mmCIF file of C-alpha atoms in Angstrom:
data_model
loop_
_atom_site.group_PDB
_atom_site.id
_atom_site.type_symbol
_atom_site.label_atom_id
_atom_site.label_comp_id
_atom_site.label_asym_id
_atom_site.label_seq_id
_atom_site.Cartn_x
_atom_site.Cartn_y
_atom_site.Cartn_z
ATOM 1 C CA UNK W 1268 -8.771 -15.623 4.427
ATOM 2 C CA UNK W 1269 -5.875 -15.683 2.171
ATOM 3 C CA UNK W 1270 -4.356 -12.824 0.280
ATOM 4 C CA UNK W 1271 -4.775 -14.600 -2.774
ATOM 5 C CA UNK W 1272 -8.116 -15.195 -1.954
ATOM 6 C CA UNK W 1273 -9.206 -11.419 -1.151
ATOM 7 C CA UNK W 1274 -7.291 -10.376 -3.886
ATOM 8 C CA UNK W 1275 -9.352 -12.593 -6.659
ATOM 9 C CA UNK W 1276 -12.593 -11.502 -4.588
ATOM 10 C CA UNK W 1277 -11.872 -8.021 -4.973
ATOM 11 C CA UNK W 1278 -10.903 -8.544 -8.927
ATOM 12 C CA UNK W 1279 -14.537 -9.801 -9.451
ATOM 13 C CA UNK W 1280 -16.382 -7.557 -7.146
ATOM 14 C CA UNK W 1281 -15.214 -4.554 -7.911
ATOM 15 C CA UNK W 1282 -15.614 -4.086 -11.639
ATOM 16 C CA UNK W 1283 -19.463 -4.568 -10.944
ATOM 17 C CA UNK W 1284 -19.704 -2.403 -8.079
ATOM 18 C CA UNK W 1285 -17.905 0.466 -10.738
ATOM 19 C CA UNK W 1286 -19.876 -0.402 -13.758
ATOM 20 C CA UNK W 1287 -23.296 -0.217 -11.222
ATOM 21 C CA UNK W 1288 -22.071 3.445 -9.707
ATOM 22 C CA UNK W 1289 -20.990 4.575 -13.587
ATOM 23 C CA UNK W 1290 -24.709 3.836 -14.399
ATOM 24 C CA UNK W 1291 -26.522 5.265 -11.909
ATOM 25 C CA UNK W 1292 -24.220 8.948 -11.860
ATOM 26 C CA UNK W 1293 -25.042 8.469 -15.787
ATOM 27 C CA UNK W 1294 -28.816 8.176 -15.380
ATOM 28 C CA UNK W 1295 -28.799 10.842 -12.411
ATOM 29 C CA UNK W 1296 -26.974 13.492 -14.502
ATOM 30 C CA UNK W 1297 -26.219 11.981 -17.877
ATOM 31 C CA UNK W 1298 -23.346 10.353 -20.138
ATOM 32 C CA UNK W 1299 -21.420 13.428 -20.981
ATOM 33 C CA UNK W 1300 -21.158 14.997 -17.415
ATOM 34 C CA UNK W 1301 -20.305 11.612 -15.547
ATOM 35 C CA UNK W 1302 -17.630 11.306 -18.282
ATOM 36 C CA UNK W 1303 -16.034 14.645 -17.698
ATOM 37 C CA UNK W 1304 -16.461 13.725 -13.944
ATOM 38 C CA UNK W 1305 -14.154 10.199 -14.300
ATOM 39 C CA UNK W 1306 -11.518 12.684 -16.111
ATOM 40 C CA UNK W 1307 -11.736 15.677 -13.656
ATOM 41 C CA UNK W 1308 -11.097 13.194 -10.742
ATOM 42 C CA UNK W 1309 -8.640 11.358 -12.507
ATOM 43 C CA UNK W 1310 -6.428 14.763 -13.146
ATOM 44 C CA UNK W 1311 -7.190 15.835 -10.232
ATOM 45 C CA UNK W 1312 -5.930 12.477 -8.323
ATOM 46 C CA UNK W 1313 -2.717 13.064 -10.729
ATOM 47 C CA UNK W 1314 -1.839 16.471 -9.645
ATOM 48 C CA UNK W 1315 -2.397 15.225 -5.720
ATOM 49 C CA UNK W 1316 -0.450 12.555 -6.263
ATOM 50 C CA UNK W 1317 2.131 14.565 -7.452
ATOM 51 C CA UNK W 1318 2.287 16.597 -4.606
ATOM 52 C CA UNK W 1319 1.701 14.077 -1.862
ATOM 53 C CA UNK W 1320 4.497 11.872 -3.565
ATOM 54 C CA UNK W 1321 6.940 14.978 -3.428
ATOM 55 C CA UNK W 1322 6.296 15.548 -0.356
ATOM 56 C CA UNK W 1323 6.604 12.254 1.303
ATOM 57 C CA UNK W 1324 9.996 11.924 -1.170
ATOM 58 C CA UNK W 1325 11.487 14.991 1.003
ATOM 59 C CA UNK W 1326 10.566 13.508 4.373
ATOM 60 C CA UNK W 1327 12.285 10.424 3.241
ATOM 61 C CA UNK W 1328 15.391 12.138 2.228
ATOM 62 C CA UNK W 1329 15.306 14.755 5.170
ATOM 63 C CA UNK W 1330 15.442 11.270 7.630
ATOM 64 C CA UNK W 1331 17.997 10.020 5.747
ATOM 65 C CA UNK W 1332 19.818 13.265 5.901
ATOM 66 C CA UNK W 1333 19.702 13.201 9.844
ATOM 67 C CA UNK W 1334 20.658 9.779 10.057
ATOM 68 C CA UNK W 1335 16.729 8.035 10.613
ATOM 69 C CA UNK W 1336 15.479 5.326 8.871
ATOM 70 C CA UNK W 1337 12.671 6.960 7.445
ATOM 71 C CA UNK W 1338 10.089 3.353 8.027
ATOM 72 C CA UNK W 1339 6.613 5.537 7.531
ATOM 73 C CA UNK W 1340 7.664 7.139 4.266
ATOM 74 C CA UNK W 1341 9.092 3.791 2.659
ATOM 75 C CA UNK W 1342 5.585 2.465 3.722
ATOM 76 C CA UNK W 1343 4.019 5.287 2.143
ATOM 77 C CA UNK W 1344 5.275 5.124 -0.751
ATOM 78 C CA UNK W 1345 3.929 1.889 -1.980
ATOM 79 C CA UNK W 1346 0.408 3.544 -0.763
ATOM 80 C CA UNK W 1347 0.592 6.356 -2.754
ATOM 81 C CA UNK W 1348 1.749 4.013 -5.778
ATOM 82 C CA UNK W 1349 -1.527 2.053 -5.302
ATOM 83 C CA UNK W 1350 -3.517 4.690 -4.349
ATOM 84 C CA UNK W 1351 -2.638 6.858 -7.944
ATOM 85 C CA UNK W 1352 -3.086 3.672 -9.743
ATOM 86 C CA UNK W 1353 -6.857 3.414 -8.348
ATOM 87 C CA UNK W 1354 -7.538 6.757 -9.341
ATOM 88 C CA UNK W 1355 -6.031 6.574 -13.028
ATOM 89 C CA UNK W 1356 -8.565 3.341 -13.127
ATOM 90 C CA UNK W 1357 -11.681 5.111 -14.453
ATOM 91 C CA UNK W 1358 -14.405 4.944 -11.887
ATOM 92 C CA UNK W 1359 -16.166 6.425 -9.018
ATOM 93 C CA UNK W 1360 -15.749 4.061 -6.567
ATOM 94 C CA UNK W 1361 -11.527 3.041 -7.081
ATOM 95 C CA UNK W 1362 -11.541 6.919 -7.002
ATOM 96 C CA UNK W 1363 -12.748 7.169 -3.374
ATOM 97 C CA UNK W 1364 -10.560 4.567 -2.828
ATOM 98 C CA UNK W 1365 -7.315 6.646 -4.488
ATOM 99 C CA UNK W 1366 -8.148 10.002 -2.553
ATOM 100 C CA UNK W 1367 -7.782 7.716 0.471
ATOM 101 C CA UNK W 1368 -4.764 6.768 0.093
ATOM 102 C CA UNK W 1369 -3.646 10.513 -1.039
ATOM 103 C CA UNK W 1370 -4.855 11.227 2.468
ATOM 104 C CA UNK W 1371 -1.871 12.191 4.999
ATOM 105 C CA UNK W 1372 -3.373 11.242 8.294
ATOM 106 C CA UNK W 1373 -5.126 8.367 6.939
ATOM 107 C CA UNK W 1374 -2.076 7.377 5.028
ATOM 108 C CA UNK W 1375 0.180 7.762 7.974
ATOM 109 C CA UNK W 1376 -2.250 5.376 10.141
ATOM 110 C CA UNK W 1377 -2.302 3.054 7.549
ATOM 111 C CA UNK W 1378 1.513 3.122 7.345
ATOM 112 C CA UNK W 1379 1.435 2.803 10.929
ATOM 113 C CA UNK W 1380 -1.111 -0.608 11.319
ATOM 114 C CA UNK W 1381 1.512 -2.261 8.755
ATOM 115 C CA UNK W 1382 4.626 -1.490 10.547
ATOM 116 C CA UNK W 1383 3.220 -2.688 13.992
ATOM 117 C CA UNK W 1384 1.047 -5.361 12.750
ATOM 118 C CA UNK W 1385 3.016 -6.708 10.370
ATOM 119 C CA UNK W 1386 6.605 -5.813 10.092
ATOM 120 C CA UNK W 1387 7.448 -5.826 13.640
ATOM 121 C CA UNK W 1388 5.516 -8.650 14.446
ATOM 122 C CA UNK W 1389 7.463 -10.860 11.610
ATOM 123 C CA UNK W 1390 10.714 -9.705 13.380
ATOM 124 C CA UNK W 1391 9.757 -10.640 16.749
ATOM 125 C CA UNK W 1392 9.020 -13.837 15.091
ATOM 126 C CA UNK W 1393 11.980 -14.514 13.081
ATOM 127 C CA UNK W 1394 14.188 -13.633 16.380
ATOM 128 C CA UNK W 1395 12.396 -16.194 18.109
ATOM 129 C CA UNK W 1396 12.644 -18.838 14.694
ATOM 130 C CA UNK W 1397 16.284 -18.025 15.109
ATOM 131 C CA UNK W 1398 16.556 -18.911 18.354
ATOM 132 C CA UNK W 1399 14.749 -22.233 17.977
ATOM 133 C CA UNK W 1400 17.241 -22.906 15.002
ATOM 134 C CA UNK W 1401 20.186 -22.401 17.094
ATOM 135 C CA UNK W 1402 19.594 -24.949 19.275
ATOM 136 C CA UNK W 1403 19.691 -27.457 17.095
ATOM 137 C CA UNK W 1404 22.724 -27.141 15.696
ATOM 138 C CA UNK W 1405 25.242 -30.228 16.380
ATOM 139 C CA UNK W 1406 29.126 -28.378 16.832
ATOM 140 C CA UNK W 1407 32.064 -31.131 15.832
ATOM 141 C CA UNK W 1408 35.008 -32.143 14.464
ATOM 142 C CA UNK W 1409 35.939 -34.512 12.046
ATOM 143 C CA UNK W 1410 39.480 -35.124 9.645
ATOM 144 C CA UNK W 1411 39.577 -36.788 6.370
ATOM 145 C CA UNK W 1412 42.043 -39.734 6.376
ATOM 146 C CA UNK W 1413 43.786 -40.884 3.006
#
């Protein structure tokens, strides 16, 4: 399947799945609590993004600093991005899906599957792209007569 494709399922799906789990934590312990639930985990997700994104920030300068190319932390990043977004979205289930991403070992093995499954993998193929491509290039000479 396409990205495009599990990206558009996931825009449909999910608003349903958040609007069913809203309803049932509302009838279990009511409209008022499940509402000052969606804010505590939002502020909560906030503060541990905050951290985690400091954090990763100092590894990433600390590599640079000794001359690394710090590859995990520019991955993690982006997941950290996504992952605060999902838990500012109001919701129980894009909030298990934030404190996922705010978790380290998790974060670092997802960091890890896309720079070995998918970075490295596109290198190894563009080496190989470039190496077709070489061979097909024609090598002359030519002079432009008046």
């Amino acid at each position: 399947m396409k990205t495009m494709q599990i990206l558009f399922i996931a825009f449909l799906i999910v608003p349903f799945v958040e609007i069913y789990v809203l309803l049932q934590v509302g009838g279990l312990i009511g409209a008022f609590p499940t509402i000052l639930l969606v804010v505590f985990t939002a502020v909560l997700g906030a503060w541990l993004l905050r951290r985690q994104g400091f954090a990763t920030w100092q590894r990433f300068q600390s590599g640079l600093a000794q001359g690394e190319i710090p590859a995990y932390e520019m991955i993690e990043g982006p997941i950290l991005l996504v992952g605060g977004a999902l838990l500012l979205t109001p919701g129980f289930f894009t909030d298990m899906l934030g404190f996922a991403c705010l978790i380290p070992t998790l974060r670092r093995k997802i960091a890890q599957y896309i720079i070995e499954h998918h970075l490295l993998q596109s290198q190894v193929g563009s080496v190989f792209q470039q190496a077709r491509n070489s061979q097909t290039i024609i090598e002359g000479e030519y002079n432009k007569q008046d």
